[in-house]
Amino acid sequence: MNAILFQSANVLDVASLQLKTGQDVWVENGMIKSVGPHQADVFIPSGTKVIKAEGKTLMPGMIDCHVHVIAAHLNLNITANQPNVFATLRALPIMKGMLMRGFTTVRDAGGGDWNLAEATRTDMVEGPRIFASGRALSQTGGHGDGRPRSDVIEPCGCSSRVGALARVVDGVDNVRLAVREEIMKGANQIKIMASGGVASPNDPIHYLGYSEAEIRAIVEEAEHAGTYVMAHAYTPKAIHRSVAFGVRSIEHGNLIDEATAQFMAEKGAFMVPTLITYEALANEGESLGLPAVSVAKIETVRSQGQKALELLAKVGVKMALGSDLLGESHRHQSEELRIRASILGNGAALQQATLNAAELINMSGQLGVVKAGAIADLLLVNGNPLTDISCLLGQGDHIEVIVKDGKVYKQA
């Protein structure tokens, strides 16, 4: 039996946004067995790991719903074209860094696959639990097509290299096959490019990705496999048509307007804003090798991101936390919490990184909570994030204990 007892912790209830003081939390075989008032004379079975938690906050492991664990460079073409073994090895410190910041689960939005997910699940390497999308799907010339402008287009953008975040596929029959292939290879959900983007050469932000027939086919195939579709989309038109065609999760969404936000709320679609990536790209992108065409696009979406966050909250769209960082900027991951807390408050930021994120990945009640029957993903924090979000920032400096699946990965 693998058992842990957190003694006399202040347990963060992310639903009520209250601290329950003086709680004992028992963990057995990867699950939370019980949560209740501290008992000084309780029998503790031999072999139980006892962690003194008085005065500290015990909270759920956080969930980042938009990462790219394979993205070791800001220039995605460099990432895509590096040797496979380099792409894999460079992902290892990225994944460990995420876990050490308290993100015990991530949803990879393109590039991360079943192999990396299985490697972290089996402790072959240290990293978060990964809900992988495999290769994101992009139309020719879309956000996932990294081929340069040329007199002759290279014959295939359907890269299967480990470092490739996306694959190019066009046509209803072909996108159906692509979804089936990604699901067969172990994708937990399907990612599509539904508008232009920043870190790609040939697609202005206003470009629309995929026809209605293609998107509906992708959604139908994902639903047949018991999962859903997430879509990269910035503009109101790109967002509206994606949701209308059955997409469940919109990524970024910086340029959304009120009518489109209301439509999302009516349809129960999620938004995953990724504000920290634009700060990082604006401040460091050029010096770290981001192509000039991408640097020029940043301000188009950066300035609208915080306004979009306020609008989405006002209308009642469910939001989950995402970061979308690349290369050296992965170290800024926790700053997404700071940005959201400064606009929406600490409680909302915490819920987006726990409850809402768990619901989005279809893990409600299993992740993102500290309660009996949930998976034991836990953080023991020196501080109270309800009143001071800074205790979760940086590289996990104030997180004293990190538990994933009932196993201790950090104990200060």
PDB file of N, CA, C and O in Angstrom, residues 251-324:
ATOM      1  N   GLU A 251      -9.409  28.173 -28.541  1.00  0.00           N
ATOM      2  CA  GLU A 251      -8.108  28.541 -28.004  1.00  0.00           C
ATOM      3  C   GLU A 251      -7.756  29.976 -28.415  1.00  0.00           C
ATOM      4  O   GLU A 251      -7.905  30.332 -29.568  1.00  0.00           O
ATOM      5  N   HIS A 252      -7.322  30.759 -27.468  1.00  0.00           N
ATOM      6  CA  HIS A 252      -6.882  32.156 -27.636  1.00  0.00           C
ATOM      7  C   HIS A 252      -8.090  33.100 -27.617  1.00  0.00           C
ATOM      8  O   HIS A 252      -8.382  33.688 -26.601  1.00  0.00           O
ATOM      9  N   GLY A 253      -8.749  33.306 -28.753  1.00  0.00           N
ATOM     10  CA  GLY A 253      -9.983  34.090 -28.796  1.00  0.00           C
ATOM     11  C   GLY A 253      -9.828  35.562 -28.505  1.00  0.00           C
ATOM     12  O   GLY A 253     -10.812  36.230 -28.146  1.00  0.00           O
ATOM     13  N   ASN A 254      -8.656  36.119 -28.688  1.00  0.00           N
ATOM     14  CA  ASN A 254      -8.380  37.500 -28.274  1.00  0.00           C
ATOM     15  C   ASN A 254      -9.301  38.542 -28.874  1.00  0.00           C
ATOM     16  O   ASN A 254      -9.592  39.555 -28.239  1.00  0.00           O
ATOM     17  N   LEU A 255      -9.766  38.347 -30.097  1.00  0.00           N
ATOM     18  CA  LEU A 255     -10.510  39.385 -30.807  1.00  0.00           C
ATOM     19  C   LEU A 255     -12.021  39.191 -30.717  1.00  0.00           C
ATOM     20  O   LEU A 255     -12.779  39.840 -31.444  1.00  0.00           O
ATOM     21  N   ILE A 256     -12.486  38.366 -29.807  1.00  0.00           N
ATOM     22  CA  ILE A 256     -13.903  38.063 -29.690  1.00  0.00           C
ATOM     23  C   ILE A 256     -14.720  39.320 -29.385  1.00  0.00           C
ATOM     24  O   ILE A 256     -14.249  40.245 -28.712  1.00  0.00           O
ATOM     25  N   ASP A 257     -15.952  39.372 -29.914  1.00  0.00           N
ATOM     26  CA  ASP A 257     -16.868  40.467 -29.577  1.00  0.00           C
ATOM     27  C   ASP A 257     -17.992  39.936 -28.695  1.00  0.00           C
ATOM     28  O   ASP A 257     -18.100  38.736 -28.436  1.00  0.00           O
ATOM     29  N   GLU A 258     -18.851  40.843 -28.221  1.00  0.00           N
ATOM     30  CA  GLU A 258     -19.862  40.450 -27.238  1.00  0.00           C
ATOM     31  C   GLU A 258     -20.880  39.478 -27.814  1.00  0.00           C
ATOM     32  O   GLU A 258     -21.281  38.515 -27.145  1.00  0.00           O
ATOM     33  N   ALA A 259     -21.312  39.695 -29.047  1.00  0.00           N
ATOM     34  CA  ALA A 259     -22.310  38.792 -29.644  1.00  0.00           C
ATOM     35  C   ALA A 259     -21.758  37.375 -29.748  1.00  0.00           C
ATOM     36  O   ALA A 259     -22.465  36.393 -29.474  1.00  0.00           O
ATOM     37  N   THR A 260     -20.502  37.252 -30.127  1.00  0.00           N
ATOM     38  CA  THR A 260     -19.898  35.925 -30.249  1.00  0.00           C
ATOM     39  C   THR A 260     -19.695  35.293 -28.881  1.00  0.00           C
ATOM     40  O   THR A 260     -19.888  34.079 -28.712  1.00  0.00           O
ATOM     41  N   ALA A 261     -19.331  36.098 -27.900  1.00  0.00           N
ATOM     42  CA  ALA A 261     -19.188  35.581 -26.536  1.00  0.00           C
ATOM     43  C   ALA A 261     -20.534  35.059 -26.025  1.00  0.00           C
ATOM     44  O   ALA A 261     -20.600  33.991 -25.393  1.00  0.00           O
ATOM     45  N   GLN A 262     -21.585  35.777 -26.287  1.00  0.00           N
ATOM     46  CA  GLN A 262     -22.918  35.323 -25.860  1.00  0.00           C
ATOM     47  C   GLN A 262     -23.296  34.018 -26.558  1.00  0.00           C
ATOM     48  O   GLN A 262     -23.886  33.122 -25.947  1.00  0.00           O
ATOM     49  N   PHE A 263     -22.931  33.898 -27.827  1.00  0.00           N
ATOM     50  CA  PHE A 263     -23.198  32.656 -28.567  1.00  0.00           C
ATOM     51  C   PHE A 263     -22.437  31.491 -27.949  1.00  0.00           C
ATOM     52  O   PHE A 263     -22.981  30.391 -27.790  1.00  0.00           O
ATOM     53  N   MET A 264     -21.190  31.727 -27.571  1.00  0.00           N
ATOM     54  CA  MET A 264     -20.418  30.676 -26.909  1.00  0.00           C
ATOM     55  C   MET A 264     -21.082  30.252 -25.603  1.00  0.00           C
ATOM     56  O   MET A 264     -21.169  29.049 -25.295  1.00  0.00           O
ATOM     57  N   ALA A 265     -21.517  31.231 -24.836  1.00  0.00           N
ATOM     58  CA  ALA A 265     -22.161  30.918 -23.555  1.00  0.00           C
ATOM     59  C   ALA A 265     -23.430  30.101 -23.768  1.00  0.00           C
ATOM     60  O   ALA A 265     -23.695  29.131 -23.045  1.00  0.00           O
ATOM     61  N   GLU A 266     -24.199  30.464 -24.773  1.00  0.00           N
ATOM     62  CA  GLU A 266     -25.445  29.735 -25.068  1.00  0.00           C
ATOM     63  C   GLU A 266     -25.161  28.288 -25.460  1.00  0.00           C
ATOM     64  O   GLU A 266     -25.907  27.370 -25.102  1.00  0.00           O
ATOM     65  N   LYS A 267     -24.080  28.072 -26.189  1.00  0.00           N
ATOM     66  CA  LYS A 267     -23.729  26.734 -26.666  1.00  0.00           C
ATOM     67  C   LYS A 267     -22.924  25.929 -25.647  1.00  0.00           C
ATOM     68  O   LYS A 267     -22.668  24.732 -25.859  1.00  0.00           O
ATOM     69  N   GLY A 268     -22.529  26.569 -24.548  1.00  0.00           N
ATOM     70  CA  GLY A 268     -21.748  25.860 -23.539  1.00  0.00           C
ATOM     71  C   GLY A 268     -20.319  25.573 -23.952  1.00  0.00           C
ATOM     72  O   GLY A 268     -19.683  24.663 -23.419  1.00  0.00           O
ATOM     73  N   ALA A 269     -19.805  26.353 -24.893  1.00  0.00           N
ATOM     74  CA  ALA A 269     -18.425  26.168 -25.343  1.00  0.00           C
ATOM     75  C   ALA A 269     -17.450  26.791 -24.347  1.00  0.00           C
ATOM     76  O   ALA A 269     -17.778  27.756 -23.656  1.00  0.00           O
ATOM     77  N   PHE A 270     -16.252  26.253 -24.279  1.00  0.00           N
ATOM     78  CA  PHE A 270     -15.202  26.771 -23.410  1.00  0.00           C
ATOM     79  C   PHE A 270     -14.283  27.695 -24.189  1.00  0.00           C
ATOM     80  O   PHE A 270     -14.071  27.518 -25.391  1.00  0.00           O
ATOM     81  N   MET A 271     -13.699  28.648 -23.470  1.00  0.00           N
ATOM     82  CA  MET A 271     -12.627  29.465 -24.023  1.00  0.00           C
ATOM     83  C   MET A 271     -11.363  29.215 -23.202  1.00  0.00           C
ATOM     84  O   MET A 271     -11.420  29.161 -21.969  1.00  0.00           O
ATOM     85  N   VAL A 272     -10.239  29.065 -23.886  1.00  0.00           N
ATOM     86  CA  VAL A 272      -8.942  28.918 -23.221  1.00  0.00           C
ATOM     87  C   VAL A 272      -8.052  30.071 -23.670  1.00  0.00           C
ATOM     88  O   VAL A 272      -7.297  29.953 -24.638  1.00  0.00           O
ATOM     89  N   PRO A 273      -8.147  31.218 -22.985  1.00  0.00           N
ATOM     90  CA  PRO A 273      -7.243  32.328 -23.303  1.00  0.00           C
ATOM     91  C   PRO A 273      -5.808  31.947 -22.947  1.00  0.00           C
ATOM     92  O   PRO A 273      -5.562  31.116 -22.068  1.00  0.00           O
ATOM     93  N   THR A 274      -4.860  32.575 -23.628  1.00  0.00           N
ATOM     94  CA  THR A 274      -3.436  32.275 -23.401  1.00  0.00           C
ATOM     95  C   THR A 274      -2.671  33.596 -23.405  1.00  0.00           C
ATOM     96  O   THR A 274      -1.842  33.846 -24.280  1.00  0.00           O
ATOM     97  N   LEU A 275      -2.906  34.423 -22.415  1.00  0.00           N
ATOM     98  CA  LEU A 275      -2.400  35.792 -22.451  1.00  0.00           C
ATOM     99  C   LEU A 275      -0.900  35.896 -22.231  1.00  0.00           C
ATOM    100  O   LEU A 275      -0.244  36.778 -22.793  1.00  0.00           O
ATOM    101  N   ILE A 276      -0.331  35.023 -21.435  1.00  0.00           N
ATOM    102  CA  ILE A 276       1.083  35.157 -21.111  1.00  0.00           C
ATOM    103  C   ILE A 276       1.977  34.959 -22.331  1.00  0.00           C
ATOM    104  O   ILE A 276       3.051  35.557 -22.433  1.00  0.00           O
ATOM    105  N   THR A 277       1.528  34.175 -23.287  1.00  0.00           N
ATOM    106  CA  THR A 277       2.389  33.933 -24.448  1.00  0.00           C
ATOM    107  C   THR A 277       2.641  35.199 -25.254  1.00  0.00           C
ATOM    108  O   THR A 277       3.723  35.395 -25.808  1.00  0.00           O
ATOM    109  N   TYR A 278       1.638  36.108 -25.301  1.00  0.00           N
ATOM    110  CA  TYR A 278       1.830  37.345 -26.065  1.00  0.00           C
ATOM    111  C   TYR A 278       2.775  38.287 -25.344  1.00  0.00           C
ATOM    112  O   TYR A 278       3.545  39.014 -25.981  1.00  0.00           O
ATOM    113  N   GLU A 279       2.731  38.285 -24.010  1.00  0.00           N
ATOM    114  CA  GLU A 279       3.694  39.072 -23.247  1.00  0.00           C
ATOM    115  C   GLU A 279       5.107  38.555 -23.510  1.00  0.00           C
ATOM    116  O   GLU A 279       6.038  39.326 -23.742  1.00  0.00           O
ATOM    117  N   ALA A 280       5.264  37.248 -23.457  1.00  0.00           N
ATOM    118  CA  ALA A 280       6.584  36.656 -23.663  1.00  0.00           C
ATOM    119  C   ALA A 280       7.084  36.896 -25.086  1.00  0.00           C
ATOM    120  O   ALA A 280       8.260  37.234 -25.304  1.00  0.00           O
ATOM    121  N   LEU A 281       6.197  36.721 -26.069  1.00  0.00           N
ATOM    122  CA  LEU A 281       6.603  36.921 -27.460  1.00  0.00           C
ATOM    123  C   LEU A 281       6.966  38.373 -27.726  1.00  0.00           C
ATOM    124  O   LEU A 281       7.932  38.667 -28.436  1.00  0.00           O
ATOM    125  N   ALA A 282       6.186  39.297 -27.150  1.00  0.00           N
ATOM    126  CA  ALA A 282       6.466  40.715 -27.361  1.00  0.00           C
ATOM    127  C   ALA A 282       7.788  41.123 -26.726  1.00  0.00           C
ATOM    128  O   ALA A 282       8.555  41.912 -27.294  1.00  0.00           O
ATOM    129  N   ASN A 283       8.062  40.593 -25.538  1.00  0.00           N
ATOM    130  CA  ASN A 283       9.248  41.004 -24.797  1.00  0.00           C
ATOM    131  C   ASN A 283      10.523  40.283 -25.239  1.00  0.00           C
ATOM    132  O   ASN A 283      11.616  40.853 -25.169  1.00  0.00           O
ATOM    133  N   GLU A 284      10.376  39.037 -25.686  1.00  0.00           N
ATOM    134  CA  GLU A 284      11.565  38.224 -25.935  1.00  0.00           C
ATOM    135  C   GLU A 284      11.626  37.604 -27.324  1.00  0.00           C
ATOM    136  O   GLU A 284      12.661  37.067 -27.712  1.00  0.00           O
ATOM    137  N   GLY A 285      10.523  37.658 -28.066  1.00  0.00           N
ATOM    138  CA  GLY A 285      10.432  36.919 -29.316  1.00  0.00           C
ATOM    139  C   GLY A 285      11.523  37.223 -30.307  1.00  0.00           C
ATOM    140  O   GLY A 285      12.185  36.313 -30.834  1.00  0.00           O
ATOM    141  N   GLU A 286      11.758  38.495 -30.577  1.00  0.00           N
ATOM    142  CA  GLU A 286      12.740  38.863 -31.593  1.00  0.00           C
ATOM    143  C   GLU A 286      14.138  38.399 -31.197  1.00  0.00           C
ATOM    144  O   GLU A 286      14.883  37.841 -32.021  1.00  0.00           O
ATOM    145  N   SER A 287      14.515  38.572 -29.921  1.00  0.00           N
ATOM    146  CA  SER A 287      15.864  38.203 -29.475  1.00  0.00           C
ATOM    147  C   SER A 287      16.066  36.698 -29.440  1.00  0.00           C
ATOM    148  O   SER A 287      17.205  36.221 -29.489  1.00  0.00           O
ATOM    149  N   LEU A 288      14.954  35.933 -29.372  1.00  0.00           N
ATOM    150  CA  LEU A 288      15.058  34.483 -29.288  1.00  0.00           C
ATOM    151  C   LEU A 288      14.782  33.786 -30.623  1.00  0.00           C
ATOM    152  O   LEU A 288      14.589  32.581 -30.668  1.00  0.00           O
ATOM    153  N   GLY A 289      14.716  34.569 -31.694  1.00  0.00           N
ATOM    154  CA  GLY A 289      14.643  33.967 -33.014  1.00  0.00           C
ATOM    155  C   GLY A 289      13.263  33.854 -33.626  1.00  0.00           C
ATOM    156  O   GLY A 289      13.096  33.168 -34.641  1.00  0.00           O
ATOM    157  N   LEU A 290      12.255  34.531 -33.056  1.00  0.00           N
ATOM    158  CA  LEU A 290      10.937  34.515 -33.683  1.00  0.00           C
ATOM    159  C   LEU A 290      11.017  35.283 -34.998  1.00  0.00           C
ATOM    160  O   LEU A 290      11.548  36.394 -35.040  1.00  0.00           O
ATOM    161  N   PRO A 291      10.509  34.713 -36.102  1.00  0.00           N
ATOM    162  CA  PRO A 291      10.594  35.406 -37.387  1.00  0.00           C
ATOM    163  C   PRO A 291       9.940  36.782 -37.346  1.00  0.00           C
ATOM    164  O   PRO A 291       8.951  36.996 -36.630  1.00  0.00           O
ATOM    165  N   ALA A 292      10.478  37.721 -38.127  1.00  0.00           N
ATOM    166  CA  ALA A 292       9.987  39.100 -38.121  1.00  0.00           C
ATOM    167  C   ALA A 292       8.511  39.181 -38.471  1.00  0.00           C
ATOM    168  O   ALA A 292       7.772  39.999 -37.911  1.00  0.00           O
ATOM    169  N   VAL A 293       8.038  38.328 -39.392  1.00  0.00           N
ATOM    170  CA  VAL A 293       6.628  38.359 -39.777  1.00  0.00           C
ATOM    171  C   VAL A 293       5.728  38.012 -38.594  1.00  0.00           C
ATOM    172  O   VAL A 293       4.617  38.529 -38.463  1.00  0.00           O
ATOM    173  N   SER A 294       6.215  37.161 -37.703  1.00  0.00           N
ATOM    174  CA  SER A 294       5.435  36.805 -36.521  1.00  0.00           C
ATOM    175  C   SER A 294       5.478  37.903 -35.475  1.00  0.00           C
ATOM    176  O   SER A 294       4.461  38.197 -34.824  1.00  0.00           O
ATOM    177  N   VAL A 295       6.650  38.514 -35.298  1.00  0.00           N
ATOM    178  CA  VAL A 295       6.771  39.619 -34.346  1.00  0.00           C
ATOM    179  C   VAL A 295       5.789  40.726 -34.703  1.00  0.00           C
ATOM    180  O   VAL A 295       5.144  41.316 -33.821  1.00  0.00           O
ATOM    181  N   ALA A 296       5.633  40.991 -35.998  1.00  0.00           N
ATOM    182  CA  ALA A 296       4.739  42.059 -36.443  1.00  0.00           C
ATOM    183  C   ALA A 296       3.278  41.755 -36.138  1.00  0.00           C
ATOM    184  O   ALA A 296       2.456  42.669 -36.030  1.00  0.00           O
ATOM    185  N   LYS A 297       2.936  40.472 -36.014  1.00  0.00           N
ATOM    186  CA  LYS A 297       1.539  40.094 -35.766  1.00  0.00           C
ATOM    187  C   LYS A 297       1.141  40.199 -34.291  1.00  0.00           C
ATOM    188  O   LYS A 297      -0.042  40.248 -33.970  1.00  0.00           O
ATOM    189  N   ILE A 298       2.124  40.204 -33.408  1.00  0.00           N
ATOM    190  CA  ILE A 298       1.833  40.049 -31.986  1.00  0.00           C
ATOM    191  C   ILE A 298       0.899  41.129 -31.470  1.00  0.00           C
ATOM    192  O   ILE A 298      -0.100  40.849 -30.781  1.00  0.00           O
ATOM    193  N   GLU A 299       1.193  42.390 -31.761  1.00  0.00           N
ATOM    194  CA  GLU A 299       0.418  43.476 -31.179  1.00  0.00           C
ATOM    195  C   GLU A 299      -1.043  43.441 -31.616  1.00  0.00           C
ATOM    196  O   GLU A 299      -1.926  43.913 -30.906  1.00  0.00           O
ATOM    197  N   THR A 300      -1.292  42.842 -32.784  1.00  0.00           N
ATOM    198  CA  THR A 300      -2.668  42.736 -33.279  1.00  0.00           C
ATOM    199  C   THR A 300      -3.569  42.027 -32.277  1.00  0.00           C
ATOM    200  O   THR A 300      -4.727  42.406 -32.091  1.00  0.00           O
ATOM    201  N   VAL A 301      -3.031  41.004 -31.636  1.00  0.00           N
ATOM    202  CA  VAL A 301      -3.854  40.224 -30.711  1.00  0.00           C
ATOM    203  C   VAL A 301      -3.538  40.524 -29.249  1.00  0.00           C
ATOM    204  O   VAL A 301      -4.390  40.355 -28.375  1.00  0.00           O
ATOM    205  N   ARG A 302      -2.320  40.982 -28.967  1.00  0.00           N
ATOM    206  CA  ARG A 302      -1.910  41.221 -27.572  1.00  0.00           C
ATOM    207  C   ARG A 302      -2.786  42.270 -26.901  1.00  0.00           C
ATOM    208  O   ARG A 302      -3.237  42.083 -25.765  1.00  0.00           O
ATOM    209  N   SER A 303      -3.014  43.372 -27.562  1.00  0.00           N
ATOM    210  CA  SER A 303      -3.718  44.490 -26.934  1.00  0.00           C
ATOM    211  C   SER A 303      -5.165  44.174 -26.606  1.00  0.00           C
ATOM    212  O   SER A 303      -5.773  44.812 -25.745  1.00  0.00           O
ATOM    213  N   GLN A 304      -5.739  43.199 -27.306  1.00  0.00           N
ATOM    214  CA  GLN A 304      -7.154  42.869 -27.100  1.00  0.00           C
ATOM    215  C   GLN A 304      -7.368  41.735 -26.100  1.00  0.00           C
ATOM    216  O   GLN A 304      -8.497  41.483 -25.689  1.00  0.00           O
ATOM    217  N   GLY A 305      -6.310  41.060 -25.700  1.00  0.00           N
ATOM    218  CA  GLY A 305      -6.461  39.872 -24.870  1.00  0.00           C
ATOM    219  C   GLY A 305      -7.113  40.121 -23.529  1.00  0.00           C
ATOM    220  O   GLY A 305      -8.027  39.386 -23.113  1.00  0.00           O
ATOM    221  N   GLN A 306      -6.668  41.160 -22.805  1.00  0.00           N
ATOM    222  CA  GLN A 306      -7.226  41.426 -21.485  1.00  0.00           C
ATOM    223  C   GLN A 306      -8.675  41.897 -21.578  1.00  0.00           C
ATOM    224  O   GLN A 306      -9.500  41.539 -20.737  1.00  0.00           O
ATOM    225  N   LYS A 307      -8.991  42.673 -22.609  1.00  0.00           N
ATOM    226  CA  LYS A 307     -10.385  43.094 -22.811  1.00  0.00           C
ATOM    227  C   LYS A 307     -11.271  41.881 -23.074  1.00  0.00           C
ATOM    228  O   LYS A 307     -12.408  41.808 -22.594  1.00  0.00           O
ATOM    229  N   ALA A 308     -10.757  40.931 -23.827  1.00  0.00           N
ATOM    230  CA  ALA A 308     -11.518  39.715 -24.111  1.00  0.00           C
ATOM    231  C   ALA A 308     -11.797  38.942 -22.829  1.00  0.00           C
ATOM    232  O   ALA A 308     -12.896  38.403 -22.636  1.00  0.00           O
ATOM    233  N   LEU A 309     -10.819  38.882 -21.931  1.00  0.00           N
ATOM    234  CA  LEU A 309     -10.995  38.171 -20.668  1.00  0.00           C
ATOM    235  C   LEU A 309     -12.139  38.784 -19.867  1.00  0.00           C
ATOM    236  O   LEU A 309     -12.992  38.073 -19.313  1.00  0.00           O
ATOM    237  N   GLU A 310     -12.175  40.090 -19.788  1.00  0.00           N
ATOM    238  CA  GLU A 310     -13.243  40.773 -19.056  1.00  0.00           C
ATOM    239  C   GLU A 310     -14.604  40.509 -19.697  1.00  0.00           C
ATOM    240  O   GLU A 310     -15.600  40.261 -19.005  1.00  0.00           O
ATOM    241  N   LEU A 311     -14.656  40.559 -21.023  1.00  0.00           N
ATOM    242  CA  LEU A 311     -15.908  40.329 -21.740  1.00  0.00           C
ATOM    243  C   LEU A 311     -16.415  38.914 -21.533  1.00  0.00           C
ATOM    244  O   LEU A 311     -17.604  38.692 -21.257  1.00  0.00           O
ATOM    245  N   LEU A 312     -15.541  37.946 -21.648  1.00  0.00           N
ATOM    246  CA  LEU A 312     -15.930  36.543 -21.476  1.00  0.00           C
ATOM    247  C   LEU A 312     -16.483  36.298 -20.079  1.00  0.00           C
ATOM    248  O   LEU A 312     -17.477  35.578 -19.897  1.00  0.00           O
ATOM    249  N   ALA A 313     -15.837  36.898 -19.077  1.00  0.00           N
ATOM    250  CA  ALA A 313     -16.308  36.739 -17.700  1.00  0.00           C
ATOM    251  C   ALA A 313     -17.674  37.388 -17.516  1.00  0.00           C
ATOM    252  O   ALA A 313     -18.564  36.825 -16.858  1.00  0.00           O
ATOM    253  N   LYS A 314     -17.860  38.561 -18.102  1.00  0.00           N
ATOM    254  CA  LYS A 314     -19.140  39.277 -17.962  1.00  0.00           C
ATOM    255  C   LYS A 314     -20.295  38.496 -18.576  1.00  0.00           C
ATOM    256  O   LYS A 314     -21.386  38.397 -17.998  1.00  0.00           O
ATOM    257  N   VAL A 315     -20.036  37.877 -19.710  1.00  0.00           N
ATOM    258  CA  VAL A 315     -21.088  37.154 -20.421  1.00  0.00           C
ATOM    259  C   VAL A 315     -21.330  35.775 -19.819  1.00  0.00           C
ATOM    260  O   VAL A 315     -22.424  35.216 -19.945  1.00  0.00           O
ATOM    261  N   GLY A 316     -20.330  35.224 -19.151  1.00  0.00           N
ATOM    262  CA  GLY A 316     -20.497  33.929 -18.506  1.00  0.00           C
ATOM    263  C   GLY A 316     -19.961  32.749 -19.280  1.00  0.00           C
ATOM    264  O   GLY A 316     -20.404  31.614 -19.091  1.00  0.00           O
ATOM    265  N   VAL A 317     -18.977  32.991 -20.155  1.00  0.00           N
ATOM    266  CA  VAL A 317     -18.331  31.887 -20.867  1.00  0.00           C
ATOM    267  C   VAL A 317     -17.382  31.177 -19.908  1.00  0.00           C
ATOM    268  O   VAL A 317     -16.602  31.814 -19.203  1.00  0.00           O
ATOM    269  N   LYS A 318     -17.443  29.856 -19.872  1.00  0.00           N
ATOM    270  CA  LYS A 318     -16.520  29.104 -19.025  1.00  0.00           C
ATOM    271  C   LYS A 318     -15.117  29.194 -19.610  1.00  0.00           C
ATOM    272  O   LYS A 318     -14.914  28.969 -20.795  1.00  0.00           O
ATOM    273  N   MET A 319     -14.170  29.516 -18.729  1.00  0.00           N
ATOM    274  CA  MET A 319     -12.783  29.635 -19.165  1.00  0.00           C
ATOM    275  C   MET A 319     -11.904  28.663 -18.396  1.00  0.00           C
ATOM    276  O   MET A 319     -12.113  28.418 -17.208  1.00  0.00           O
ATOM    277  N   ALA A 320     -10.914  28.120 -19.087  1.00  0.00           N
ATOM    278  CA  ALA A 320      -9.888  27.294 -18.459  1.00  0.00           C
ATOM    279  C   ALA A 320      -8.536  27.952 -18.697  1.00  0.00           C
ATOM    280  O   ALA A 320      -8.365  28.708 -19.654  1.00  0.00           O
ATOM    281  N   LEU A 321      -7.583  27.646 -17.823  1.00  0.00           N
ATOM    282  CA  LEU A 321      -6.264  28.262 -17.946  1.00  0.00           C
ATOM    283  C   LEU A 321      -5.467  27.618 -19.064  1.00  0.00           C
ATOM    284  O   LEU A 321      -5.492  26.404 -19.249  1.00  0.00           O
ATOM    285  N   GLY A 322      -4.748  28.469 -19.813  1.00  0.00           N
ATOM    286  CA  GLY A 322      -3.818  28.003 -20.840  1.00  0.00           C
ATOM    287  C   GLY A 322      -2.647  28.943 -20.917  1.00  0.00           C
ATOM    288  O   GLY A 322      -2.760  30.122 -20.545  1.00  0.00           O
ATOM    289  N   SER A 323      -1.508  28.466 -21.398  1.00  0.00           N
ATOM    290  CA  SER A 323      -0.329  29.328 -21.470  1.00  0.00           C
ATOM    291  C   SER A 323       0.243  29.432 -22.887  1.00  0.00           C
ATOM    292  O   SER A 323       0.647  30.504 -23.312  1.00  0.00           O
ATOM    293  N   ASP A 324       0.347  28.329 -23.628  1.00  0.00           N
ATOM    294  CA  ASP A 324       0.776  28.337 -25.031  1.00  0.00           C
ATOM    295  C   ASP A 324       2.186  28.884 -25.226  1.00  0.00           C
ATOM    296  O   ASP A 324       2.467  29.537 -26.230  1.00  0.00           O
TER     297      ASP A 324
END
